[in-house]
mmCIF file of C-alpha atoms in Angstrom:
data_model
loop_
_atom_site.group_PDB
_atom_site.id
_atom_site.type_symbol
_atom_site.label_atom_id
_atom_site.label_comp_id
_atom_site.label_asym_id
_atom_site.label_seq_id
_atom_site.Cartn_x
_atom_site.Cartn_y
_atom_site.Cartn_z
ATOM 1 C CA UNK A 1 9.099 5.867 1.774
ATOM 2 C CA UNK A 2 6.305 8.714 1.539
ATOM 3 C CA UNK A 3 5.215 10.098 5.027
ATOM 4 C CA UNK A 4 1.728 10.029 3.322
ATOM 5 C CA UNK A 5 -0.576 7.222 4.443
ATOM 6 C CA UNK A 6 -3.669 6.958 2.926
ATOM 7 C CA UNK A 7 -6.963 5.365 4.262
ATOM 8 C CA UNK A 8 -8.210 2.546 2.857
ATOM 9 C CA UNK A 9 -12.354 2.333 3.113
ATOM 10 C CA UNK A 10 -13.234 -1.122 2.189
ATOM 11 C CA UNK A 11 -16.676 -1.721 1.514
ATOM 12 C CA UNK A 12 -16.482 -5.652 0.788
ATOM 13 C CA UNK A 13 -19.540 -5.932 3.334
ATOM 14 C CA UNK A 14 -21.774 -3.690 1.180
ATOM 15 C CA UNK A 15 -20.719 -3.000 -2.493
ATOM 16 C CA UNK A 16 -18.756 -6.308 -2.728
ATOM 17 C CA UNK A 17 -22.279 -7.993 -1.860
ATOM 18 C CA UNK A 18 -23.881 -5.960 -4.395
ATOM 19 C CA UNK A 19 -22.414 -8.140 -6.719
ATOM 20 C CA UNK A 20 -25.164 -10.170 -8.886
ATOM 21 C CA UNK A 21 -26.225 -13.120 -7.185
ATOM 22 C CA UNK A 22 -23.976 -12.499 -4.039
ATOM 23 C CA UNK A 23 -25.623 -12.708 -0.441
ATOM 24 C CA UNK A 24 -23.532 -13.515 2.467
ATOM 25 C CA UNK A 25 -24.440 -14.794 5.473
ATOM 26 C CA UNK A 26 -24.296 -13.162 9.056
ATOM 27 C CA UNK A 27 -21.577 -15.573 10.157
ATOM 28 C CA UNK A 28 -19.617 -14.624 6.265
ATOM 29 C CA UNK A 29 -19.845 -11.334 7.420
ATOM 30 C CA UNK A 30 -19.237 -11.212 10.946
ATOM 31 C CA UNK A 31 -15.942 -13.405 9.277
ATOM 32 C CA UNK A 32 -15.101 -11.442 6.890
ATOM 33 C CA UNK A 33 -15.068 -8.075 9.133
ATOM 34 C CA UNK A 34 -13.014 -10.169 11.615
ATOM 35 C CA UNK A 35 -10.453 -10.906 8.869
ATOM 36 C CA UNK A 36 -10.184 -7.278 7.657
ATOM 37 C CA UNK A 37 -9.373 -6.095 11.283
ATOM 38 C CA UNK A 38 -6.775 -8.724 12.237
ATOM 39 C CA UNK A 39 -5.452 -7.312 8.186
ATOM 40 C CA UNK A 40 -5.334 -3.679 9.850
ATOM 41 C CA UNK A 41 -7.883 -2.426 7.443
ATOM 42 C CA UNK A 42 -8.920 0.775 9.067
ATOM 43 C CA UNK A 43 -12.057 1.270 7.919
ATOM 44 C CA UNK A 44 -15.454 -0.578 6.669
ATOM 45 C CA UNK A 45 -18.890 -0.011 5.155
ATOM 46 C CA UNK A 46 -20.866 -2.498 6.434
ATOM 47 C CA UNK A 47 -24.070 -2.010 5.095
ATOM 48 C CA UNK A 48 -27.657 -0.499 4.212
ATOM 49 C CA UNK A 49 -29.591 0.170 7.218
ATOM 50 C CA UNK A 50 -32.797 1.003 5.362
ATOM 51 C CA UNK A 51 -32.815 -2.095 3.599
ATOM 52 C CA UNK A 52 -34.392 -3.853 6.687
ATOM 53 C CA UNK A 53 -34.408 -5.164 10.108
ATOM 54 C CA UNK A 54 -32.066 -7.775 8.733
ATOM 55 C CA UNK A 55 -30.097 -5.593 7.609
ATOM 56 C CA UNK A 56 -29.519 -3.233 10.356
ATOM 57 C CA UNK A 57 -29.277 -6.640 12.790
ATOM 58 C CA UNK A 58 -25.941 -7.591 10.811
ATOM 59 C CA UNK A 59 -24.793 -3.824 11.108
ATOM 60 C CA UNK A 60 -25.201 -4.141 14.856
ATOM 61 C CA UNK A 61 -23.378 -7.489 15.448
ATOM 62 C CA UNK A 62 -20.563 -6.231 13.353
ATOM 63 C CA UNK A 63 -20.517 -3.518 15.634
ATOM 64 C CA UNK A 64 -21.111 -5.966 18.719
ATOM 65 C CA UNK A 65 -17.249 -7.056 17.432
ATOM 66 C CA UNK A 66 -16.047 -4.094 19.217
ATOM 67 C CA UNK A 67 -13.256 -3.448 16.140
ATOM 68 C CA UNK A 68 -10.484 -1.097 16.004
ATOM 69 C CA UNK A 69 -11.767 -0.301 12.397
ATOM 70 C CA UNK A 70 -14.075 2.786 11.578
ATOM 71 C CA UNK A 71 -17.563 1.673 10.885
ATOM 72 C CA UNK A 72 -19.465 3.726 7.888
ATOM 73 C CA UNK A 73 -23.360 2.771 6.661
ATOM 74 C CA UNK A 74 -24.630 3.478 3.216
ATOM 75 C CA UNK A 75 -27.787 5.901 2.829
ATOM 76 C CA UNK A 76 -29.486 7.853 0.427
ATOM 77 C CA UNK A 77 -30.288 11.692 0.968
ATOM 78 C CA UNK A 78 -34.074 10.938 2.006
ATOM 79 C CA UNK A 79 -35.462 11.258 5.720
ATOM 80 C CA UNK A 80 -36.160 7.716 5.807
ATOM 81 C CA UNK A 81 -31.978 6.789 4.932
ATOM 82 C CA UNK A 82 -31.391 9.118 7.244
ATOM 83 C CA UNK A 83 -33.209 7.941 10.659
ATOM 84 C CA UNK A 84 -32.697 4.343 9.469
ATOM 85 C CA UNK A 85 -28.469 5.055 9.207
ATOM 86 C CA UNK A 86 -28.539 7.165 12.647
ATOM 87 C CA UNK A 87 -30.422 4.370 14.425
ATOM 88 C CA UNK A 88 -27.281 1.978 13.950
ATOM 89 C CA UNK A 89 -24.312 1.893 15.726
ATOM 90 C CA UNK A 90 -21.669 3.416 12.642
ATOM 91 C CA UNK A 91 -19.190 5.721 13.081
ATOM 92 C CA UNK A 92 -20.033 7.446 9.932
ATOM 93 C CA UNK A 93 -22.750 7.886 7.696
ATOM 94 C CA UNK A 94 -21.945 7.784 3.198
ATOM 95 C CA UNK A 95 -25.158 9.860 2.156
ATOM 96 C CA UNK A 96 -25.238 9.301 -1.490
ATOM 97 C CA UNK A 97 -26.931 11.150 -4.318
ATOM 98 C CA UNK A 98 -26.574 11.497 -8.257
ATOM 99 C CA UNK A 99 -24.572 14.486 -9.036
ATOM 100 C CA UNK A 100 -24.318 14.004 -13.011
ATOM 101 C CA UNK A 101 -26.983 15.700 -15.352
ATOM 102 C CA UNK A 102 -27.845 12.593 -16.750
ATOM 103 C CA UNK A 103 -28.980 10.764 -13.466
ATOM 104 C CA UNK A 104 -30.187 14.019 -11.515
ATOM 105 C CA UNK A 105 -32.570 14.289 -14.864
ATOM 106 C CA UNK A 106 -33.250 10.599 -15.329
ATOM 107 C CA UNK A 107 -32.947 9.279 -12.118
ATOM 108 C CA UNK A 108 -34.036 11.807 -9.902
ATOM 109 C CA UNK A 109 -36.348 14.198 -12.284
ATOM 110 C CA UNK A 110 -34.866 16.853 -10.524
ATOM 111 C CA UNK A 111 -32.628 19.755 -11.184
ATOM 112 C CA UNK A 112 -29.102 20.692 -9.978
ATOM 113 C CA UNK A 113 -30.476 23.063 -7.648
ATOM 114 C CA UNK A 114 -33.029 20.584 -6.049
ATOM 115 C CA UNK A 115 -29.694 18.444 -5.537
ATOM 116 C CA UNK A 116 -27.044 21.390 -4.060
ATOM 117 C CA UNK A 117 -30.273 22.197 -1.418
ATOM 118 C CA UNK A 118 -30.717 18.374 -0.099
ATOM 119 C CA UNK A 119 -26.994 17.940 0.516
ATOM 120 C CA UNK A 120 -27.197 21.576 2.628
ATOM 121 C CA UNK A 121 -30.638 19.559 4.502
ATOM 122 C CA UNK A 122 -29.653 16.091 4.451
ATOM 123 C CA UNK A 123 -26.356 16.743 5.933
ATOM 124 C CA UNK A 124 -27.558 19.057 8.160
ATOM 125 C CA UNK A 125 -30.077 16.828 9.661
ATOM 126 C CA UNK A 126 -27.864 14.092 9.828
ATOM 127 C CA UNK A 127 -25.112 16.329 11.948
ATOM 128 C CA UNK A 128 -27.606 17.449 14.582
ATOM 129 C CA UNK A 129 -28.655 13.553 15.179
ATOM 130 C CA UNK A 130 -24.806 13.271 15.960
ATOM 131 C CA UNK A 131 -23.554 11.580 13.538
ATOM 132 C CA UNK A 132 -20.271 12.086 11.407
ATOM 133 C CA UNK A 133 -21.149 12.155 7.098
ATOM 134 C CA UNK A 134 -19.809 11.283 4.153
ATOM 135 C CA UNK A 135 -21.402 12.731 0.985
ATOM 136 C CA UNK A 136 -21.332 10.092 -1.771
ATOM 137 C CA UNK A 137 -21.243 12.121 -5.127
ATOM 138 C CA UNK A 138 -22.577 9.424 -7.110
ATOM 139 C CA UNK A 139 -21.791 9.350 -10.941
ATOM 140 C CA UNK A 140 -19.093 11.783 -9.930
ATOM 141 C CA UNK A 141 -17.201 11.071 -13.589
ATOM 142 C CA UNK A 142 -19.871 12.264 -15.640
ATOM 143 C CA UNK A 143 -20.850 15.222 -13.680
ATOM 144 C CA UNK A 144 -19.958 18.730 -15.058
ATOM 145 C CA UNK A 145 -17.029 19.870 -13.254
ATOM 146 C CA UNK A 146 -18.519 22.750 -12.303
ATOM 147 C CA UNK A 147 -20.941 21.311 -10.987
ATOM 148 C CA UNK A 148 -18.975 18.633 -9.083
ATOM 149 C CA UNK A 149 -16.990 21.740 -7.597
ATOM 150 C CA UNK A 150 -20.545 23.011 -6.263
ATOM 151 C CA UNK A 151 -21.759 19.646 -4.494
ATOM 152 C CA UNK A 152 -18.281 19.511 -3.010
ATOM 153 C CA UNK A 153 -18.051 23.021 -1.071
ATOM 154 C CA UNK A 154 -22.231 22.602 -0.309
ATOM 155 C CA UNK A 155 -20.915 19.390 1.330
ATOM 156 C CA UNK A 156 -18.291 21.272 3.419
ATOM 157 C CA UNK A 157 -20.513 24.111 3.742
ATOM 158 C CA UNK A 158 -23.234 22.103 5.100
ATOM 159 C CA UNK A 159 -20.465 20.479 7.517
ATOM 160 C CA UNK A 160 -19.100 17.025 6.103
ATOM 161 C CA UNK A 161 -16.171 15.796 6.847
ATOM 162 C CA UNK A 162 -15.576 13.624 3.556
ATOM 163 C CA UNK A 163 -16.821 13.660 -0.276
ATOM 164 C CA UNK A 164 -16.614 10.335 -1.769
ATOM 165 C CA UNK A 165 -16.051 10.697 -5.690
ATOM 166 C CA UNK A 166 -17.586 7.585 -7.383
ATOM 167 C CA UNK A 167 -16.884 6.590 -10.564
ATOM 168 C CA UNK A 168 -19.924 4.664 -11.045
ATOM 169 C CA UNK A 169 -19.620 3.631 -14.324
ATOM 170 C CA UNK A 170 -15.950 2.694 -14.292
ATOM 171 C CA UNK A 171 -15.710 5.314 -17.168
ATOM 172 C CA UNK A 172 -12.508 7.261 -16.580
ATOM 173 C CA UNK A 173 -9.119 7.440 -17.743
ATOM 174 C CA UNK A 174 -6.116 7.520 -14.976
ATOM 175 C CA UNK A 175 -5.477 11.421 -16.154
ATOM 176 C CA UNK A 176 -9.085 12.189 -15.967
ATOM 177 C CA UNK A 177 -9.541 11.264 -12.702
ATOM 178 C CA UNK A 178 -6.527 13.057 -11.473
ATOM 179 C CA UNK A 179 -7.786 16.423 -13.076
ATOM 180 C CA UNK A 180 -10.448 15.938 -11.163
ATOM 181 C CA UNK A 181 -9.539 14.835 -8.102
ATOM 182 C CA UNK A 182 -7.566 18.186 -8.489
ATOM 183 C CA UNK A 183 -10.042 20.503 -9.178
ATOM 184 C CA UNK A 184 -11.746 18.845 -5.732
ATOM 185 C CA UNK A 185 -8.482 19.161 -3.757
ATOM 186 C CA UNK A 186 -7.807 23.005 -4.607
ATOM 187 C CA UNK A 187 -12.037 23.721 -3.895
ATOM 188 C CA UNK A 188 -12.491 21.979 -0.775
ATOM 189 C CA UNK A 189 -10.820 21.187 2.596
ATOM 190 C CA UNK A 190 -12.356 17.623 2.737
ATOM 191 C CA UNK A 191 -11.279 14.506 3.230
ATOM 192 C CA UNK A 192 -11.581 13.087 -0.483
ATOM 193 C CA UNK A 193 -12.331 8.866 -1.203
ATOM 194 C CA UNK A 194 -12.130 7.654 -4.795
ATOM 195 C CA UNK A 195 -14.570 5.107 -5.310
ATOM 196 C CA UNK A 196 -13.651 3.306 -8.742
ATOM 197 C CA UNK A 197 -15.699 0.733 -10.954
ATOM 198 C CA UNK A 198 -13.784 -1.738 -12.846
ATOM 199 C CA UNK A 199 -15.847 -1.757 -16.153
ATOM 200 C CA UNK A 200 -12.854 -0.796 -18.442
ATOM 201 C CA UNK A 201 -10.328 -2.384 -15.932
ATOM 202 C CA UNK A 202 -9.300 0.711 -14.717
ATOM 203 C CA UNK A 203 -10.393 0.743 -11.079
ATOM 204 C CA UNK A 204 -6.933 0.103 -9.525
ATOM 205 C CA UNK A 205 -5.157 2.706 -12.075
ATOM 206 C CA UNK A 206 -8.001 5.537 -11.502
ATOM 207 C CA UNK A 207 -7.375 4.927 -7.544
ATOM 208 C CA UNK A 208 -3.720 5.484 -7.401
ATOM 209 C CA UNK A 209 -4.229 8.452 -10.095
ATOM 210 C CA UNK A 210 -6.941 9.986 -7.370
ATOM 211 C CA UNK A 211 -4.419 9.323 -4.425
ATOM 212 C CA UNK A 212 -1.411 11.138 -6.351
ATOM 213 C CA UNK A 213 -3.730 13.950 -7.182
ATOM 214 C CA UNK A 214 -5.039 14.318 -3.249
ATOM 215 C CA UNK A 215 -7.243 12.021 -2.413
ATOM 216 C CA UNK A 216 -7.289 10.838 1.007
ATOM 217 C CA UNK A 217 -9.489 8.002 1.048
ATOM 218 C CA UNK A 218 -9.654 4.869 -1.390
ATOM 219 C CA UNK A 219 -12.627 2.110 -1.534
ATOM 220 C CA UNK A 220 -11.537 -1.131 -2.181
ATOM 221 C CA UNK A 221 -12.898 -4.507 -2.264
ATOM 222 C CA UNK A 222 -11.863 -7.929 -1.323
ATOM 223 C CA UNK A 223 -10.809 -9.539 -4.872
ATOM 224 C CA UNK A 224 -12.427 -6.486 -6.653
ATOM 225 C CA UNK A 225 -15.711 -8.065 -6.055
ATOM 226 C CA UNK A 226 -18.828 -5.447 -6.647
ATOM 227 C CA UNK A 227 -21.672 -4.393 -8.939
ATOM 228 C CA UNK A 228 -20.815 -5.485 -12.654
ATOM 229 C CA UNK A 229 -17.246 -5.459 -13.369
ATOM 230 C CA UNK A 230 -16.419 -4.768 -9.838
ATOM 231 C CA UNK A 231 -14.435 -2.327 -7.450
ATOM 232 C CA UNK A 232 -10.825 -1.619 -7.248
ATOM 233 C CA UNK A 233 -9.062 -4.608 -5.154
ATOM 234 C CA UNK A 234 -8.167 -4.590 -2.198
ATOM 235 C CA UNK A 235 -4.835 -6.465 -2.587
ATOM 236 C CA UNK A 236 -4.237 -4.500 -5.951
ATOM 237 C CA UNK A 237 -4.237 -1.257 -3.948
ATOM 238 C CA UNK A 238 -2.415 -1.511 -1.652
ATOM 239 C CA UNK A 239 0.712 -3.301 -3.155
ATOM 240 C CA UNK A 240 0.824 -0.685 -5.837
ATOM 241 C CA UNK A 241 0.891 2.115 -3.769
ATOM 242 C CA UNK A 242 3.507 0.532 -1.429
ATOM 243 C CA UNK A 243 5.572 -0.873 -4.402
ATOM 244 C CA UNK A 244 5.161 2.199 -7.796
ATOM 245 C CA UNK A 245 4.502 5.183 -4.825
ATOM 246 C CA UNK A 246 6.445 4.570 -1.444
ATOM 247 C CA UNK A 247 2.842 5.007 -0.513
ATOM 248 C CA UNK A 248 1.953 3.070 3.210
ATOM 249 C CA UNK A 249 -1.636 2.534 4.073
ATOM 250 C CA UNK A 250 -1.035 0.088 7.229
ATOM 251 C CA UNK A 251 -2.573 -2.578 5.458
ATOM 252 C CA UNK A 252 -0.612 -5.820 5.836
ATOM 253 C CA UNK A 253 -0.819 -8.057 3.017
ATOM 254 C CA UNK A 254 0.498 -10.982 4.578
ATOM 255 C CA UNK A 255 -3.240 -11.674 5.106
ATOM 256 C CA UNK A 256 -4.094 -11.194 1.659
ATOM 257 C CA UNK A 257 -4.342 -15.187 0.601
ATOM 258 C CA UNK A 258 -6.490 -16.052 3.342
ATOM 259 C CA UNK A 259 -8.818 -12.692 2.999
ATOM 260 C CA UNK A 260 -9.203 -13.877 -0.609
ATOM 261 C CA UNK A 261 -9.635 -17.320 -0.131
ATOM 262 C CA UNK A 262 -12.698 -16.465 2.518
ATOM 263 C CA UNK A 263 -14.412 -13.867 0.378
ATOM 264 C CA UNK A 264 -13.746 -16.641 -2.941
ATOM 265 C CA UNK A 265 -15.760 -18.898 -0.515
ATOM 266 C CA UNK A 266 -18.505 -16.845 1.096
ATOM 267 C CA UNK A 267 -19.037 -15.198 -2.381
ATOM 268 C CA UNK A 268 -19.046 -18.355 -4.335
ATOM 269 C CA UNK A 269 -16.563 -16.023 -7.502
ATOM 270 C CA UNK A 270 -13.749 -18.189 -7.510
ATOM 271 C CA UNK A 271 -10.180 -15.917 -8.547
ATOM 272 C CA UNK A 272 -9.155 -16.445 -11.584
ATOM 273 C CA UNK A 273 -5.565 -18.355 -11.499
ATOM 274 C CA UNK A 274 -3.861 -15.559 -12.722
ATOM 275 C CA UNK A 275 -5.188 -12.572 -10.597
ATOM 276 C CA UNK A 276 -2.702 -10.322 -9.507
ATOM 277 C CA UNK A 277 -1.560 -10.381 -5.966
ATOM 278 C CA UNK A 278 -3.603 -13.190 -4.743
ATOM 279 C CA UNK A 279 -3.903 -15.808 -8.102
ATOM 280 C CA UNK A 280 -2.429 -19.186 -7.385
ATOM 281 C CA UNK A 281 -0.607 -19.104 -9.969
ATOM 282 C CA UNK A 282 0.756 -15.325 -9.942
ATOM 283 C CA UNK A 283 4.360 -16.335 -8.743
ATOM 284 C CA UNK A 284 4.870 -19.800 -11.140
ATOM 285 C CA UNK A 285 7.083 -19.202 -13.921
ATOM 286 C CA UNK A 286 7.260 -21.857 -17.025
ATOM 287 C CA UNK A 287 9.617 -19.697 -19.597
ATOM 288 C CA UNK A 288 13.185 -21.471 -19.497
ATOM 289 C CA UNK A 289 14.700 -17.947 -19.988
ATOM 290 C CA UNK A 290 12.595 -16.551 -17.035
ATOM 291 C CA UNK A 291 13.203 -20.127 -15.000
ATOM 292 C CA UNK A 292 17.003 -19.406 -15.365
ATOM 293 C CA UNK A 293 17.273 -15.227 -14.428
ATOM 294 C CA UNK A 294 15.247 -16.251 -11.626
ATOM 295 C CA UNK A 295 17.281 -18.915 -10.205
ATOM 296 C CA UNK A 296 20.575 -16.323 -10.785
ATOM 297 C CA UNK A 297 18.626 -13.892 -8.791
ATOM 298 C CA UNK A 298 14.890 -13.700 -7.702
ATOM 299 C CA UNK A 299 15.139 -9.885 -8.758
ATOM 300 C CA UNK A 300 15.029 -10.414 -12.745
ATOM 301 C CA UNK A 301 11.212 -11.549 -12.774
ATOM 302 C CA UNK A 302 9.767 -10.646 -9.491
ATOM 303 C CA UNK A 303 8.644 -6.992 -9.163
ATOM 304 C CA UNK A 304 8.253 -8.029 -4.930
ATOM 305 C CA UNK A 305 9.030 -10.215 -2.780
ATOM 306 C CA UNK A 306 6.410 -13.206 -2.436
ATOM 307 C CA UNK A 307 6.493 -13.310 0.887
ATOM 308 C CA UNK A 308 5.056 -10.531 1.483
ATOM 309 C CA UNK A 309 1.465 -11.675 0.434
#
């Protein structure tokens, strides 16, 4: 087994609900945070504080759960993100902002340097209201790298303690993410989450490719539920670092069915039969060939154990 155990960040409670059509409740989410702690997930995003007085009422409740788990809030790099995140009870503030030409441009109508300057302010201003930061380099994958490397070391510079690389199109390959999670690792002493999109179904691969190249962090979701094609699961992540890696992130998957089974509910996206991990069918075999090995030994068609999950 690796001595390396890597932190798993899972933002079910605010990218999973970014899912089309998806709204939980307060009691969904004060469930689903409850379920994630008693899974030992160490870490949450739990929402949007400027979205609202709603909004930041959920945050606090969550908090009011008094969890083991690390609490982060998602912001933008604008004052107002900034005094609405710091006015909630987190643990650590994701400050996100476009770091690819094409959104800084089209998004933003700004330029690279306009961008390198507000993560120096941002994070600045968000350190001297006491708070600890993430900076959320979003559309990370299409970013030069050279300009990646730059948003990375003004992030330490300015004094973050993590750089969240998003891949927020879903759009890389497993060996382009770990060339870049590289080039991050060598540049920076920061803790580094990969935040993966599912578009091409990649999500899970791209995560383990970013935590064998040095990241430290990974985002997950509950069922890989999230904005379009979704985030890299939960469940998915965790069993194939522990089973292809020797990779332990303290997770224990034994709550995996019932985790799934509440998010399937509170989300209204059933799982598909099949899904990996968690499907209800993922351990059923109908192949007489595969019927027989297994009944000679469980080891011929079952890469794990089912008990586990």
């Amino acid at each position: 087994m690796s001595d390396r155990i890597i932190t798993v960040n899972d933002t079910t409670l605010r990218d999973g609900e970014q899912s089309a059509g998806v709204a939980f409740t307060v009691d969904e989410k004060l469930a689903i945070a409850r379920a994630l702690e008693a899974a030992g997930v160490p870490e949450m995003e739990i929402g949007i504080p400027i979205m609202g007085g709603a909004e930041r009422e959920t945050i606090q409740a969550i908090a009011g759960l008094h969890l083991r788990a690390r609490l982060m809030v998602w912001g933008r790099m604008t004052q107002d993100d900034i005094d609405a995140s710091i006015a909630c009870p987190a643990d650590i503030v994701n400050l996100s902002i476009p770091i690819s030409d094409i959104q800084i441009r089209h998004k933003l109508n700004q330029s690279r340097g306009w961008v390198l300057k507000r993560i120096d302010r941002c994070v600045r201003t968000a350190l001297d209201a006491g708070c600890e930061v993430a900076v959320g380099a979003e559309d990370a994958s299409r970013a030069e790298p050279d300009f990646l490397i730059k948003a990375a070391v003004a992030a330490q510079a300015a004094g973050a303690r993590r750089f969240r690389f998003a891949d927020t199109l879903g759009v890389l390959t497993p060996p382009e993410t770990a060339r870049r999670i590289r080039l991050l690792r060598t540049a920076v002493d920061l803790e580094i989450e990969m935040h993966a999109h599912d578009d091409f179904g990649l999500a899970t691969a791209n995560t383990l490719a970013a935590v064998l190249a040095g990241a430290t962090h990974i985002s997950t979701t509950v069922n890989g539920l999230g904005e379009r094609a979704g985030n890299a699961p939960l469940e998915e992540a965790v069993m194939a670092l522990r089973h292809l890696y020797n990779i332990e992130t303290g997770v224990d998957s034994r709550h995996f069915p019932s985790l799934s089974k509440l998010v399937a509910r509170a989300s209204g996206r059933a799982v598909a039969f099949n899904k990996s991990i968690v499907g209800e069918a993922v351990f059923t075999h109908e192949a007489g060939i595969h019927v027989d090995g297994l009944c000679k030994n469980p080891i011929n068609y079952q890469g794990f154990d089912p008990i586990e999950v």
